[in-house]
Coordinates of C-alpha atoms in Angstrom, one line a residue:
M1413 CA 28.6 -33.3 46.4
T1414 CA 25.9 -35.1 44.1
S1415 CA 27.7 -37.4 41.6
R1416 CA 26.8 -37.3 37.8
A1417 CA 25.7 -41.0 38.1
S1418 CA 23.3 -40.3 40.9
S1419 CA 22.0 -36.9 39.6
P1420 CA 18.3 -36.9 38.3
A1421 CA 17.8 -37.6 34.7
P1422 CA 16.8 -34.3 32.9
T1423 CA 13.0 -34.0 32.1
K1424 CA 12.1 -34.8 28.6
R1425 CA 10.6 -31.6 26.9
Q1426 CA 7.3 -32.1 25.4
P1427 CA 6.5 -30.3 22.1
F1428 CA 4.3 -27.4 22.5
R1429 CA 0.7 -28.1 21.5
F1430 CA 0.2 -25.2 19.1
F1431 CA -3.2 -26.4 17.7
D1432 CA -4.6 -26.7 21.4
L1433 CA -4.7 -22.8 21.5
P1434 CA -8.1 -21.1 20.6
S1435 CA -8.4 -20.6 17.1
E1436 CA -8.6 -16.5 17.7
L1437 CA -5.0 -16.7 19.5
R1438 CA -3.8 -18.9 16.8
L1439 CA -4.7 -16.2 14.1
R1440 CA -3.0 -13.5 16.1
I1441 CA 0.1 -15.3 16.2
Y1442 CA -0.1 -15.9 12.5
E1443 CA -0.5 -12.3 12.0
Y1444 CA 2.4 -11.4 14.1
A1445 CA 4.6 -13.9 12.1
L1446 CA 3.3 -13.3 8.7
W1447 CA 2.6 -9.8 8.3
T1448 CA 4.9 -7.1 7.0
P1449 CA 5.3 -3.4 7.9
K1450 CA 4.6 -2.4 4.0
P1451 CA 2.3 -3.7 1.4
V1452 CA 3.3 -7.0 -0.1
D1453 CA 5.0 -6.1 -3.4
L1454 CA 7.3 -7.3 -6.1
V1455 CA 10.6 -5.9 -4.6
S1456 CA 14.1 -7.3 -5.0
D1457 CA 14.5 -7.8 -1.1
N1458 CA 11.5 -10.2 -0.7
F1459 CA 14.0 -13.0 -0.1
R1460 CA 14.8 -11.2 3.2
T1461 CA 11.5 -9.9 4.2
I1462 CA 8.9 -12.3 2.7
L1463 CA 10.6 -15.6 2.1
P1464 CA 11.7 -16.4 5.8
R1465 CA 8.2 -15.9 6.8
L1466 CA 6.7 -18.4 4.3
A1467 CA 8.7 -21.2 5.9
L1468 CA 5.8 -21.4 8.3
F1469 CA 3.6 -22.8 5.5
L1470 CA 6.0 -26.0 5.5
V1471 CA 5.5 -26.9 9.0
S1472 CA 2.2 -28.9 8.3
R1473 CA -0.9 -29.4 6.1
R1474 CA -3.1 -27.7 8.9
M1475 CA -0.8 -24.8 9.6
Y1476 CA -0.5 -24.1 6.0
S1477 CA -4.5 -24.1 5.5
E1478 CA -4.9 -21.8 8.4
A1479 CA -1.7 -19.4 7.7
Y1480 CA -2.1 -18.7 4.0
P1481 CA -5.3 -16.9 4.2
V1482 CA -3.9 -14.5 7.2
F1483 CA -0.6 -13.7 4.8
Y1484 CA -2.9 -12.8 1.8
A1485 CA -5.3 -10.7 4.2
Q1486 CA -2.6 -8.2 4.5
P1487 CA -2.5 -5.2 1.9
I1488 CA -1.3 -6.3 -1.6
R1489 CA 0.0 -3.8 -3.8
L1490 CA -1.8 -4.1 -7.1
F1491 CA 1.0 -2.4 -9.4
P1492 CA 4.9 -2.7 -8.4
D1493 CA 6.1 0.5 -6.7
A1494 CA 8.0 3.0 -9.0
R1495 CA 11.2 2.5 -7.1
S1496 CA 11.1 -1.2 -7.5
R1497 CA 13.1 -2.9 -10.5
F1498 CA 9.8 -4.6 -11.3
Y1499 CA 8.0 -1.2 -12.0
K1500 CA 7.5 -1.9 -15.6
T1501 CA 7.1 -5.7 -15.5
K1502 CA 4.6 -7.4 -17.9
K1503 CA 3.1 -9.3 -15.0
P1504 CA 2.3 -7.7 -11.6
L1505 CA 2.1 -9.7 -8.3
L1506 CA -1.7 -10.2 -8.5
Q1507 CA -1.4 -11.7 -12.0
R1508 CA 1.4 -14.2 -11.0
L1509 CA -0.4 -15.6 -8.0
P1510 CA -2.6 -18.7 -8.4
T1511 CA -6.3 -18.6 -8.2
K1512 CA -6.1 -20.0 -4.6
Y1513 CA -4.3 -17.0 -3.2
R1514 CA -6.1 -14.4 -5.2
E1515 CA -9.3 -15.7 -3.7
A1516 CA -7.8 -14.9 -0.1
I1517 CA -6.9 -11.3 -0.6
T1518 CA -8.9 -9.0 1.3
T1519 CA -7.2 -5.7 0.8
L1520 CA -5.5 -4.3 -2.4
E1521 CA -3.3 -1.0 -2.5
L1522 CA -3.3 1.3 -5.5
Q1523 CA -0.5 3.6 -5.9
L1524 CA -1.1 6.7 -7.9
G1525 CA 1.3 9.5 -9.0
P1526 CA 4.6 7.8 -10.1
G1527 CA 4.9 7.3 -13.7
W1528 CA 2.3 10.1 -14.8
S1529 CA 4.4 11.4 -17.5
R1530 CA 4.9 7.9 -19.1
I1531 CA 2.2 5.5 -17.6
P1532 CA 3.8 1.8 -17.5
L1533 CA 1.9 -0.8 -19.7
N1534 CA 1.0 -2.9 -16.8
Q1535 CA -1.2 -0.4 -15.2
N1536 CA -4.5 -1.6 -16.7
T1537 CA -7.3 -3.8 -15.5
R1538 CA -7.3 -6.3 -18.2
M1539 CA -8.9 -9.8 -17.5
E1540 CA -5.5 -11.4 -17.2
L1541 CA -4.8 -9.4 -14.1
G1542 CA -7.1 -11.8 -12.2
L1543 CA -9.2 -9.1 -10.4
M1544 CA -12.5 -11.2 -11.0
E1545 CA -10.8 -14.0 -8.8
C1546 CA -10.6 -11.7 -5.8
K1547 CA -13.7 -13.0 -4.3
S1548 CA -12.8 -12.0 -0.7
L1549 CA -11.8 -8.4 -1.6
R1550 CA -13.3 -6.0 0.7
T1551 CA -11.1 -2.9 0.8
L1552 CA -9.2 -0.8 -1.9
K1553 CA -6.6 1.7 -0.4
I1554 CA -5.6 4.4 -2.8
F1555 CA -2.5 6.2 -2.0
I1556 CA -1.9 9.4 -4.1
E1557 CA 1.7 10.7 -4.2
L1558 CA 1.0 13.5 -6.4
D1559 CA -1.6 15.1 -8.6
P1560 CA 0.0 16.4 -11.9
T1561 CA -3.4 17.7 -13.2
N1562 CA -3.6 21.2 -11.9
D1563 CA 0.2 22.6 -11.5
M1564 CA 2.0 24.4 -14.2
I1565 CA 5.3 22.7 -12.9
F1566 CA 4.1 19.6 -14.7
E1567 CA 3.7 21.3 -18.1
G1568 CA 6.3 20.1 -20.6
F1569 CA 6.8 16.9 -19.0
R1570 CA 3.4 14.8 -20.0
G1571 CA 4.5 13.0 -22.9
D1572 CA 3.3 12.9 -26.5
N1573 CA -0.3 14.0 -27.0
A1574 CA -1.1 14.2 -23.3
T1575 CA -2.9 16.9 -21.8
S1576 CA -3.6 17.9 -18.1
D1577 CA -6.5 15.4 -17.8
T1578 CA -4.7 12.4 -19.3
Y1579 CA -3.4 11.0 -16.2
K1580 CA -6.7 11.8 -14.3
W1581 CA -8.7 9.7 -16.7
H1582 CA -6.3 6.8 -16.5
C1583 CA -6.7 6.7 -13.0
V1584 CA -10.4 6.9 -13.1
Q1585 CA -10.4 4.0 -15.7
L1586 CA -8.4 2.1 -13.3
L1587 CA -10.8 2.5 -10.3
I1588 CA -13.8 1.8 -12.7
G1589 CA -12.3 -1.5 -13.9
I1590 CA -11.5 -2.5 -10.1
M1591 CA -15.1 -1.8 -9.2
D1592 CA -16.6 -3.4 -12.1
Q1593 CA -14.5 -6.5 -11.8
V1594 CA -14.6 -7.0 -7.9
P1595 CA -18.4 -6.9 -6.9
S1596 CA -17.5 -7.8 -3.2
L1597 CA -15.6 -4.4 -3.0
E1598 CA -17.2 -2.5 0.0
V1599 CA -14.5 0.3 1.2
V1600 CA -12.4 2.6 -0.8
E1601 CA -9.8 4.3 1.6
F1602 CA -8.1 7.7 0.3
D1603 CA -4.8 8.8 1.4
A1604 CA -2.0 11.1 0.1
Y1605 CA 1.2 13.0 0.8
P1606 CA 0.7 16.5 2.3
S1607 CA 1.1 18.3 -1.3
V1608 CA -2.1 16.7 -2.6
A1609 CA -5.3 18.6 -2.3
K1610 CA -8.6 16.9 -1.4
N1611 CA -10.4 19.2 -3.9
G1612 CA -7.9 18.8 -6.7
P1613 CA -9.1 17.5 -10.1
L1614 CA -7.7 13.9 -9.7
V1615 CA -8.9 13.3 -6.1
S1616 CA -12.2 14.9 -6.8
A1617 CA -12.8 12.7 -10.0
L1618 CA -11.9 9.5 -7.9
I1619 CA -14.2 10.3 -5.1
R1620 CA -17.0 11.2 -7.3
K1621 CA -16.5 7.7 -9.0
V1622 CA -16.6 6.0 -5.6
K1623 CA -19.8 7.7 -4.7
E1624 CA -21.4 6.8 -7.9
G1625 CA -20.3 3.1 -7.3
G1626 CA -22.2 3.0 -3.9
K1627 CA -18.9 2.2 -2.2
K1628 CA -18.2 3.3 1.6
L1629 CA -15.6 6.4 1.5
V1630 CA -13.0 6.7 4.3
F1631 CA -9.8 8.6 4.5
G1632 CA -6.4 7.3 5.6
P1633 CA -4.3 8.5 8.5
L1634 CA -1.6 10.3 6.8
R1635 CA -3.3 13.3 4.9
G1636 CA -6.0 13.8 7.6
W1637 CA -8.7 14.4 5.1
D1638 CA -11.3 13.2 7.5
K1639 CA -10.7 16.5 9.3
D1640 CA -12.0 18.5 6.3
D1641 CA -8.7 19.6 5.3
S1642 CA -8.6 20.2 1.5
E1643 CA -5.6 22.5 1.3
P1644 CA -2.3 21.0 0.3
G1645 CA 0.2 20.9 3.0
L1646 CA 3.9 21.7 3.2
I1647 CA 6.6 19.1 2.2
G1648 CA 10.3 19.0 2.2
L1649 CA 11.9 22.3 2.5
E1650 CA 8.5 24.1 2.4
A1651 CA 8.1 23.6 6.1
D1652 CA 11.4 25.1 6.8
M1653 CA 10.9 27.9 4.4
A1654 CA 7.8 28.8 6.0
N1655 CA 9.4 29.7 9.1
M1656 CA 12.0 32.0 7.7
V1657 CA 11.3 35.6 7.4
I1658 CA 12.9 37.1 4.1
G1659 CA 12.7 40.8 3.9
M1660 CA 14.0 43.6 1.9
K1661 CA 15.6 45.3 4.8
A1662 CA 19.3 46.3 4.7
P1663 CA 21.7 44.3 6.8
Q1664 CA 22.1 45.6 10.2
T1665 CA 25.4 46.0 12.1
V1666 CA 25.8 44.0 15.2
A1667 CA 28.1 45.1 17.7
V1668 CA 30.4 42.4 19.0
T1669 CA 32.2 43.2 22.4
A1670 CA 35.5 41.4 23.0

């Protein structure tokens, strides 16, 4: 038996030399540690999903200088989500950020559809929003949850003095304001829920403005518009109802053998 006194001393562990790694590998590690599944937004649970990740900024000055551009390279939501308690806040996330962080943003997401009957006052492209400082912005992702322009179901809910085209032109003005203030913008990506048609008034007007602005037009993976599918799909109970055969035949008697 080896006594404790005669046992070899434990080897002192050396700190991992993180900055000796190649820069490409360090960037991949930063992405894994800092990126979130959803776009960065003003939501109440940021203290759980975002705040712990930002502790990486406090490790050292060098790590901070390398990490913060990676964090702000992930999609940033331009206006708060309709389900967030910050939906009608006077200052969206972009307006709250310092100039240094705005300059690092590469992708913005614009969510359209929610609030169509009463558009929040914070949904505008005024100078205070800070779009002109987004000098690294390359991609604008536009996600359309619904198109209220061409469906009779939305009649009666549009608000005072609003027509079927009011929300469409509001969205077009948002897009124009972004493209005018961000000359570095190169790509506009469209995606939507299945109920939104590619050839509908809202989407058609936005696509036309993108082409007029000379930006590259691409389509996201959810809606599948890159496959030339312009018809609205089935959502919710519609998919189940489509598989049901509802006829006018009288009920048939079924014999049950005991």
